[in-house]
Amino acid sequence: MRPEGADPAKLWDMLDACDRIARFISGRSQADFRTDDLLRSAVERQIEIVGEAARAAIHFWRQFDAPIVLRNFCSRFSSRSISPV
């Protein structure tokens, strides 16, 4: 469930986009990513969503120690077995 308020909602959008990326690339190879235009476009769009949401919520991020927040955010990826693309 998406939280209320602009800043928490932007963070939710970022996590949601990351989950989509993980789902899109699960079981796919680097060759798949390079040759499948649809897959690559879908992943690129989700990365754009992360960037747009981060830019929109920048003042929210400033309340916290950014390295800790980003490390916790990124740990959602490191806890999964996703091969680098």
PDB file of N, CA and C in Angstrom:
ATOM      1  N   MET A   1       0.849  -1.174   0.000  1.00  0.00           N
ATOM      2  CA  MET A   1       0.000   0.000   0.000  1.00  0.00           C
ATOM      3  C   MET A   1       0.896   1.239   0.000  1.00  0.00           C
ATOM      4  N   ARG A   2       0.647   2.109  -0.917  1.00  0.00           N
ATOM      5  CA  ARG A   2       1.438   3.330  -1.060  1.00  0.00           C
ATOM      6  C   ARG A   2       1.135   4.299   0.075  1.00  0.00           C
ATOM      7  N   PRO A   3       2.187   4.799   0.775  1.00  0.00           N
ATOM      8  CA  PRO A   3       1.954   5.724   1.878  1.00  0.00           C
ATOM      9  C   PRO A   3       1.448   7.071   1.393  1.00  0.00           C
ATOM     10  N   GLU A   4       0.803   7.800   2.309  1.00  0.00           N
ATOM     11  CA  GLU A   4       0.319   9.137   1.967  1.00  0.00           C
ATOM     12  C   GLU A   4       1.435  10.154   2.148  1.00  0.00           C
ATOM     13  N   GLY A   5       1.299  11.272   1.487  1.00  0.00           N
ATOM     14  CA  GLY A   5       2.316  12.320   1.563  1.00  0.00           C
ATOM     15  C   GLY A   5       3.279  12.179   0.396  1.00  0.00           C
ATOM     16  N   ALA A   6       3.692  13.308  -0.116  1.00  0.00           N
ATOM     17  CA  ALA A   6       4.513  13.305  -1.331  1.00  0.00           C
ATOM     18  C   ALA A   6       5.853  12.608  -1.135  1.00  0.00           C
ATOM     19  N   ASP A   7       6.570  12.938  -0.062  1.00  0.00           N
ATOM     20  CA  ASP A   7       7.909  12.380   0.101  1.00  0.00           C
ATOM     21  C   ASP A   7       7.910  10.878   0.345  1.00  0.00           C
ATOM     22  N   PRO A   8       7.131  10.374   1.304  1.00  0.00           N
ATOM     23  CA  PRO A   8       7.090   8.921   1.480  1.00  0.00           C
ATOM     24  C   PRO A   8       6.596   8.208   0.221  1.00  0.00           C
ATOM     25  N   ALA A   9       5.673   8.830  -0.494  1.00  0.00           N
ATOM     26  CA  ALA A   9       5.167   8.218  -1.725  1.00  0.00           C
ATOM     27  C   ALA A   9       6.275   8.112  -2.774  1.00  0.00           C
ATOM     28  N   LYS A  10       7.138   9.113  -2.845  1.00  0.00           N
ATOM     29  CA  LYS A  10       8.253   9.064  -3.806  1.00  0.00           C
ATOM     30  C   LYS A  10       9.201   7.931  -3.447  1.00  0.00           C
ATOM     31  N   LEU A  11       9.468   7.760  -2.158  1.00  0.00           N
ATOM     32  CA  LEU A  11      10.333   6.655  -1.743  1.00  0.00           C
ATOM     33  C   LEU A  11       9.681   5.319  -2.075  1.00  0.00           C
ATOM     34  N   TRP A  12       8.382   5.264  -1.889  1.00  0.00           N
ATOM     35  CA  TRP A  12       7.632   4.051  -2.247  1.00  0.00           C
ATOM     36  C   TRP A  12       7.753   3.779  -3.745  1.00  0.00           C
ATOM     37  N   ASP A  13       7.630   4.825  -4.554  1.00  0.00           N
ATOM     38  CA  ASP A  13       7.761   4.668  -6.006  1.00  0.00           C
ATOM     39  C   ASP A  13       9.127   4.115  -6.371  1.00  0.00           C
ATOM     40  N   MET A  14      10.161   4.593  -5.660  1.00  0.00           N
ATOM     41  CA  MET A  14      11.515   4.110  -5.929  1.00  0.00           C
ATOM     42  C   MET A  14      11.641   2.625  -5.605  1.00  0.00           C
ATOM     43  N   LEU A  15      11.126   2.225  -4.457  1.00  0.00           N
ATOM     44  CA  LEU A  15      11.190   0.814  -4.079  1.00  0.00           C
ATOM     45  C   LEU A  15      10.375  -0.051  -5.030  1.00  0.00           C
ATOM     46  N   ASP A  16       9.224   0.445  -5.427  1.00  0.00           N
ATOM     47  CA  ASP A  16       8.373  -0.281  -6.355  1.00  0.00           C
ATOM     48  C   ASP A  16       9.080  -0.473  -7.701  1.00  0.00           C
ATOM     49  N   ALA A  17       9.747   0.578  -8.184  1.00  0.00           N
ATOM     50  CA  ALA A  17      10.479   0.483  -9.446  1.00  0.00           C
ATOM     51  C   ALA A  17      11.630  -0.518  -9.328  1.00  0.00           C
ATOM     52  N   CYS A  18      12.306  -0.515  -8.185  1.00  0.00           N
ATOM     53  CA  CYS A  18      13.396  -1.478  -7.970  1.00  0.00           C
ATOM     54  C   CYS A  18      12.866  -2.906  -7.958  1.00  0.00           C
ATOM     55  N   ASP A  19      11.719  -3.105  -7.336  1.00  0.00           N
ATOM     56  CA  ASP A  19      11.113  -4.439  -7.342  1.00  0.00           C
ATOM     57  C   ASP A  19      10.771  -4.875  -8.761  1.00  0.00           C
ATOM     58  N   ARG A  20      10.263  -3.945  -9.556  1.00  0.00           N
ATOM     59  CA  ARG A  20       9.950  -4.278 -10.954  1.00  0.00           C
ATOM     60  C   ARG A  20      11.215  -4.672 -11.712  1.00  0.00           C
ATOM     61  N   ILE A  21      12.279  -3.906 -11.525  1.00  0.00           N
ATOM     62  CA  ILE A  21      13.541  -4.232 -12.206  1.00  0.00           C
ATOM     63  C   ILE A  21      13.977  -5.641 -11.827  1.00  0.00           C
ATOM     64  N   ALA A  22      13.940  -5.941 -10.541  1.00  0.00           N
ATOM     65  CA  ALA A  22      14.351  -7.273 -10.081  1.00  0.00           C
ATOM     66  C   ALA A  22      13.501  -8.360 -10.738  1.00  0.00           C
ATOM     67  N   ARG A  23      12.211  -8.114 -10.842  1.00  0.00           N
ATOM     68  CA  ARG A  23      11.304  -9.075 -11.479  1.00  0.00           C
ATOM     69  C   ARG A  23      11.604  -9.214 -12.967  1.00  0.00           C
ATOM     70  N   PHE A  24      11.843  -8.075 -13.630  1.00  0.00           N
ATOM     71  CA  PHE A  24      12.094  -8.086 -15.071  1.00  0.00           C
ATOM     72  C   PHE A  24      13.358  -8.865 -15.428  1.00  0.00           C
ATOM     73  N   ILE A  25      14.399  -8.724 -14.600  1.00  0.00           N
ATOM     74  CA  ILE A  25      15.680  -9.336 -14.975  1.00  0.00           C
ATOM     75  C   ILE A  25      15.907 -10.703 -14.346  1.00  0.00           C
ATOM     76  N   SER A  26      14.994 -11.118 -13.486  1.00  0.00           N
ATOM     77  CA  SER A  26      15.133 -12.423 -12.850  1.00  0.00           C
ATOM     78  C   SER A  26      15.179 -13.528 -13.908  1.00  0.00           C
ATOM     79  N   GLY A  27      16.217 -14.328 -13.834  1.00  0.00           N
ATOM     80  CA  GLY A  27      16.361 -15.447 -14.759  1.00  0.00           C
ATOM     81  C   GLY A  27      16.828 -15.054 -16.151  1.00  0.00           C
ATOM     82  N   ARG A  28      17.153 -13.795 -16.346  1.00  0.00           N
ATOM     83  CA  ARG A  28      17.607 -13.330 -17.655  1.00  0.00           C
ATOM     84  C   ARG A  28      19.123 -13.169 -17.645  1.00  0.00           C
ATOM     85  N   SER A  29      19.734 -13.327 -18.775  1.00  0.00           N
ATOM     86  CA  SER A  29      21.194 -13.201 -18.888  1.00  0.00           C
ATOM     87  C   SER A  29      21.562 -11.816 -19.405  1.00  0.00           C
ATOM     88  N   GLN A  30      22.852 -11.525 -19.362  1.00  0.00           N
ATOM     89  CA  GLN A  30      23.326 -10.269 -19.935  1.00  0.00           C
ATOM     90  C   GLN A  30      23.044 -10.234 -21.430  1.00  0.00           C
ATOM     91  N   ALA A  31      23.171 -11.381 -22.079  1.00  0.00           N
ATOM     92  CA  ALA A  31      22.875 -11.448 -23.513  1.00  0.00           C
ATOM     93  C   ALA A  31      21.407 -11.117 -23.775  1.00  0.00           C
ATOM     94  N   ASP A  32      20.521 -11.619 -22.912  1.00  0.00           N
ATOM     95  CA  ASP A  32      19.096 -11.284 -23.035  1.00  0.00           C
ATOM     96  C   ASP A  32      18.907  -9.777 -22.956  1.00  0.00           C
ATOM     97  N   PHE A  33      19.567  -9.180 -21.978  1.00  0.00           N
ATOM     98  CA  PHE A  33      19.426  -7.737 -21.776  1.00  0.00           C
ATOM     99  C   PHE A  33      19.930  -6.965 -22.988  1.00  0.00           C
ATOM    100  N   ARG A  34      21.046  -7.399 -23.544  1.00  0.00           N
ATOM    101  CA  ARG A  34      21.614  -6.687 -24.700  1.00  0.00           C
ATOM    102  C   ARG A  34      20.768  -6.853 -25.964  1.00  0.00           C
ATOM    103  N   THR A  35      20.109  -7.992 -26.112  1.00  0.00           N
ATOM    104  CA  THR A  35      19.406  -8.266 -27.373  1.00  0.00           C
ATOM    105  C   THR A  35      17.898  -8.037 -27.322  1.00  0.00           C
ATOM    106  N   ASP A  36      17.326  -7.966 -26.135  1.00  0.00           N
ATOM    107  CA  ASP A  36      15.877  -7.815 -26.001  1.00  0.00           C
ATOM    108  C   ASP A  36      15.539  -6.341 -25.762  1.00  0.00           C
ATOM    109  N   ASP A  37      15.115  -5.672 -26.822  1.00  0.00           N
ATOM    110  CA  ASP A  37      14.794  -4.244 -26.724  1.00  0.00           C
ATOM    111  C   ASP A  37      13.683  -3.964 -25.723  1.00  0.00           C
ATOM    112  N   LEU A  38      12.703  -4.840 -25.663  1.00  0.00           N
ATOM    113  CA  LEU A  38      11.586  -4.646 -24.738  1.00  0.00           C
ATOM    114  C   LEU A  38      12.062  -4.726 -23.287  1.00  0.00           C
ATOM    115  N   LEU A  39      12.876  -5.733 -22.976  1.00  0.00           N
ATOM    116  CA  LEU A  39      13.419  -5.876 -21.624  1.00  0.00           C
ATOM    117  C   LEU A  39      14.262  -4.663 -21.253  1.00  0.00           C
ATOM    118  N   ARG A  40      15.159  -4.286 -22.132  1.00  0.00           N
ATOM    119  CA  ARG A  40      16.043  -3.153 -21.859  1.00  0.00           C
ATOM    120  C   ARG A  40      15.238  -1.867 -21.664  1.00  0.00           C
ATOM    121  N   SER A  41      14.246  -1.652 -22.507  1.00  0.00           N
ATOM    122  CA  SER A  41      13.409  -0.452 -22.384  1.00  0.00           C
ATOM    123  C   SER A  41      12.634  -0.439 -21.070  1.00  0.00           C
ATOM    124  N   ALA A  42      12.134  -1.596 -20.669  1.00  0.00           N
ATOM    125  CA  ALA A  42      11.380  -1.681 -19.414  1.00  0.00           C
ATOM    126  C   ALA A  42      12.276  -1.368 -18.219  1.00  0.00           C
ATOM    127  N   VAL A  43      13.480  -1.919 -18.215  1.00  0.00           N
ATOM    128  CA  VAL A  43      14.414  -1.665 -17.119  1.00  0.00           C
ATOM    129  C   VAL A  43      14.838  -0.202 -17.120  1.00  0.00           C
ATOM    130  N   GLU A  44      15.137   0.337 -18.286  1.00  0.00           N
ATOM    131  CA  GLU A  44      15.538   1.740 -18.381  1.00  0.00           C
ATOM    132  C   GLU A  44      14.436   2.660 -17.867  1.00  0.00           C
ATOM    133  N   ARG A  45      13.190   2.354 -18.175  1.00  0.00           N
ATOM    134  CA  ARG A  45      12.081   3.189 -17.706  1.00  0.00           C
ATOM    135  C   ARG A  45      11.988   3.172 -16.184  1.00  0.00           C
ATOM    136  N   GLN A  46      12.176   2.001 -15.593  1.00  0.00           N
ATOM    137  CA  GLN A  46      12.124   1.920 -14.137  1.00  0.00           C
ATOM    138  C   GLN A  46      13.284   2.693 -13.500  1.00  0.00           C
ATOM    139  N   ILE A  47      14.442   2.677 -14.130  1.00  0.00           N
ATOM    140  CA  ILE A  47      15.574   3.465 -13.631  1.00  0.00           C
ATOM    141  C   ILE A  47      15.238   4.953 -13.715  1.00  0.00           C
ATOM    142  N   GLU A  48      14.563   5.361 -14.785  1.00  0.00           N
ATOM    143  CA  GLU A  48      14.126   6.754 -14.898  1.00  0.00           C
ATOM    144  C   GLU A  48      13.164   7.113 -13.768  1.00  0.00           C
ATOM    145  N   ILE A  49      12.263   6.208 -13.437  1.00  0.00           N
ATOM    146  CA  ILE A  49      11.312   6.452 -12.351  1.00  0.00           C
ATOM    147  C   ILE A  49      12.053   6.637 -11.033  1.00  0.00           C
ATOM    148  N   VAL A  50      13.057   5.817 -10.784  1.00  0.00           N
ATOM    149  CA  VAL A  50      13.857   5.965  -9.564  1.00  0.00           C
ATOM    150  C   VAL A  50      14.503   7.349  -9.536  1.00  0.00           C
ATOM    151  N   GLY A  51      15.091   7.761 -10.654  1.00  0.00           N
ATOM    152  CA  GLY A  51      15.740   9.067 -10.717  1.00  0.00           C
ATOM    153  C   GLY A  51      14.768  10.216 -10.532  1.00  0.00           C
ATOM    154  N   GLU A  52      13.619  10.134 -11.178  1.00  0.00           N
ATOM    155  CA  GLU A  52      12.616  11.195 -11.057  1.00  0.00           C
ATOM    156  C   GLU A  52      12.105  11.300  -9.620  1.00  0.00           C
ATOM    157  N   ALA A  53      11.845  10.158  -9.005  1.00  0.00           N
ATOM    158  CA  ALA A  53      11.345  10.162  -7.628  1.00  0.00           C
ATOM    159  C   ALA A  53      12.411  10.676  -6.670  1.00  0.00           C
ATOM    160  N   ALA A  54      13.658  10.296  -6.892  1.00  0.00           N
ATOM    161  CA  ALA A  54      14.744  10.765  -6.028  1.00  0.00           C
ATOM    162  C   ALA A  54      14.906  12.272  -6.138  1.00  0.00           C
ATOM    163  N   ARG A  55      14.833  12.776  -7.347  1.00  0.00           N
ATOM    164  CA  ARG A  55      14.963  14.223  -7.555  1.00  0.00           C
ATOM    165  C   ARG A  55      13.810  14.967  -6.875  1.00  0.00           C
ATOM    166  N   ALA A  56      12.617  14.410  -6.967  1.00  0.00           N
ATOM    167  CA  ALA A  56      11.440  15.054  -6.387  1.00  0.00           C
ATOM    168  C   ALA A  56      11.452  15.022  -4.856  1.00  0.00           C
ATOM    169  N   ALA A  57      12.125  14.047  -4.276  1.00  0.00           N
ATOM    170  CA  ALA A  57      12.120  13.893  -2.821  1.00  0.00           C
ATOM    171  C   ALA A  57      13.446  14.303  -2.186  1.00  0.00           C
ATOM    172  N   ILE A  58      14.253  15.090  -2.885  1.00  0.00           N
ATOM    173  CA  ILE A  58      15.592  15.407  -2.395  1.00  0.00           C
ATOM    174  C   ILE A  58      15.570  16.075  -1.030  1.00  0.00           C
ATOM    175  N   HIS A  59      14.617  16.952  -0.772  1.00  0.00           N
ATOM    176  CA  HIS A  59      14.582  17.605   0.532  1.00  0.00           C
ATOM    177  C   HIS A  59      14.263  16.611   1.642  1.00  0.00           C
ATOM    178  N   PHE A  60      13.511  15.566   1.310  1.00  0.00           N
ATOM    179  CA  PHE A  60      13.224  14.519   2.281  1.00  0.00           C
ATOM    180  C   PHE A  60      14.501  13.766   2.651  1.00  0.00           C
ATOM    181  N   TRP A  61      15.318  13.464   1.652  1.00  0.00           N
ATOM    182  CA  TRP A  61      16.574  12.737   1.879  1.00  0.00           C
ATOM    183  C   TRP A  61      17.520  13.533   2.773  1.00  0.00           C
ATOM    184  N   ARG A  62      17.487  14.844   2.677  1.00  0.00           N
ATOM    185  CA  ARG A  62      18.432  15.681   3.413  1.00  0.00           C
ATOM    186  C   ARG A  62      18.225  15.623   4.922  1.00  0.00           C
ATOM    187  N   GLN A  63      17.063  15.158   5.381  1.00  0.00           N
ATOM    188  CA  GLN A  63      16.819  15.043   6.816  1.00  0.00           C
ATOM    189  C   GLN A  63      17.634  13.922   7.444  1.00  0.00           C
ATOM    190  N   PHE A  64      18.082  13.020   6.624  1.00  0.00           N
ATOM    191  CA  PHE A  64      18.745  11.819   7.114  1.00  0.00           C
ATOM    192  C   PHE A  64      20.209  11.823   6.712  1.00  0.00           C
ATOM    193  N   ASP A  65      20.948  10.915   7.307  1.00  0.00           N
ATOM    194  CA  ASP A  65      22.323  10.694   6.884  1.00  0.00           C
ATOM    195  C   ASP A  65      22.248   9.929   5.563  1.00  0.00           C
ATOM    196  N   ALA A  66      22.459  10.621   4.452  1.00  0.00           N
ATOM    197  CA  ALA A  66      22.244  10.041   3.119  1.00  0.00           C
ATOM    198  C   ALA A  66      22.945   8.703   2.900  1.00  0.00           C
ATOM    199  N   PRO A  67      24.222   8.532   3.303  1.00  0.00           N
ATOM    200  CA  PRO A  67      24.848   7.221   3.051  1.00  0.00           C
ATOM    201  C   PRO A  67      24.110   6.067   3.724  1.00  0.00           C
ATOM    202  N   ILE A  68      23.584   6.306   4.933  1.00  0.00           N
ATOM    203  CA  ILE A  68      22.855   5.243   5.623  1.00  0.00           C
ATOM    204  C   ILE A  68      21.540   4.960   4.909  1.00  0.00           C
ATOM    205  N   VAL A  69      20.825   5.992   4.537  1.00  0.00           N
ATOM    206  CA  VAL A  69      19.549   5.809   3.842  1.00  0.00           C
ATOM    207  C   VAL A  69      19.766   5.082   2.524  1.00  0.00           C
ATOM    208  N   LEU A  70      20.749   5.530   1.758  1.00  0.00           N
ATOM    209  CA  LEU A  70      20.997   4.900   0.463  1.00  0.00           C
ATOM    210  C   LEU A  70      21.469   3.465   0.623  1.00  0.00           C
ATOM    211  N   ARG A  71      22.286   3.205   1.628  1.00  0.00           N
ATOM    212  CA  ARG A  71      22.758   1.836   1.860  1.00  0.00           C
ATOM    213  C   ARG A  71      21.564   0.934   2.180  1.00  0.00           C
ATOM    214  N   ASN A  72      20.648   1.395   3.028  1.00  0.00           N
ATOM    215  CA  ASN A  72      19.470   0.597   3.357  1.00  0.00           C
ATOM    216  C   ASN A  72      18.580   0.401   2.139  1.00  0.00           C
ATOM    217  N   PHE A  73      18.435   1.448   1.352  1.00  0.00           N
ATOM    218  CA  PHE A  73      17.621   1.372   0.140  1.00  0.00           C
ATOM    219  C   PHE A  73      18.218   0.359  -0.831  1.00  0.00           C
ATOM    220  N   CYS A  74      19.520   0.454  -1.037  1.00  0.00           N
ATOM    221  CA  CYS A  74      20.195  -0.423  -1.993  1.00  0.00           C
ATOM    222  C   CYS A  74      20.284  -1.857  -1.504  1.00  0.00           C
ATOM    223  N   SER A  75      20.161  -2.070  -0.202  1.00  0.00           N
ATOM    224  CA  SER A  75      20.236  -3.428   0.320  1.00  0.00           C
ATOM    225  C   SER A  75      19.085  -4.288  -0.202  1.00  0.00           C
ATOM    226  N   ARG A  76      18.026  -3.664  -0.663  1.00  0.00           N
ATOM    227  CA  ARG A  76      16.929  -4.439  -1.265  1.00  0.00           C
ATOM    228  C   ARG A  76      17.422  -5.202  -2.474  1.00  0.00           C
ATOM    229  N   PHE A  77      18.403  -4.630  -3.185  1.00  0.00           N
ATOM    230  CA  PHE A  77      18.964  -5.328  -4.331  1.00  0.00           C
ATOM    231  C   PHE A  77      20.009  -6.344  -3.908  1.00  0.00           C
ATOM    232  N   SER A  78      20.879  -5.967  -2.984  1.00  0.00           N
ATOM    233  CA  SER A  78      21.978  -6.859  -2.623  1.00  0.00           C
ATOM    234  C   SER A  78      21.487  -8.117  -1.931  1.00  0.00           C
ATOM    235  N   SER A  79      20.288  -8.083  -1.376  1.00  0.00           N
ATOM    236  CA  SER A  79      19.761  -9.275  -0.715  1.00  0.00           C
ATOM    237  C   SER A  79      19.198 -10.273  -1.718  1.00  0.00           C
ATOM    238  N   ARG A  80      19.137  -9.880  -2.967  1.00  0.00           N
ATOM    239  CA  ARG A  80      18.623 -10.775  -4.007  1.00  0.00           C
ATOM    240  C   ARG A  80      19.776 -11.248  -4.866  1.00  0.00           C
ATOM    241  N   SER A  81      19.563 -12.326  -5.536  1.00  0.00           N
ATOM    242  CA  SER A  81      20.617 -12.823  -6.411  1.00  0.00           C
ATOM    243  C   SER A  81      20.367 -12.293  -7.816  1.00  0.00           C
ATOM    244  N   ILE A  82      20.850 -11.104  -8.057  1.00  0.00           N
ATOM    245  CA  ILE A  82      20.712 -10.459  -9.359  1.00  0.00           C
ATOM    246  C   ILE A  82      22.099 -10.321  -9.943  1.00  0.00           C
ATOM    247  N   SER A  83      22.302 -10.878 -11.108  1.00  0.00           N
ATOM    248  CA  SER A  83      23.622 -10.734 -11.709  1.00  0.00           C
ATOM    249  C   SER A  83      23.758  -9.352 -12.327  1.00  0.00           C
ATOM    250  N   PRO A  84      24.953  -8.799 -12.235  1.00  0.00           N
ATOM    251  CA  PRO A  84      25.153  -7.465 -12.822  1.00  0.00           C
ATOM    252  C   PRO A  84      24.966  -7.491 -14.320  1.00  0.00           C
ATOM    253  N   VAL A  85      24.433  -6.428 -14.842  1.00  0.00           N
ATOM    254  CA  VAL A  85      24.170  -6.336 -16.281  1.00  0.00           C
ATOM    255  C   VAL A  85      25.197  -5.429 -16.918  1.00  0.00           C
TER     256      VAL A  85
END
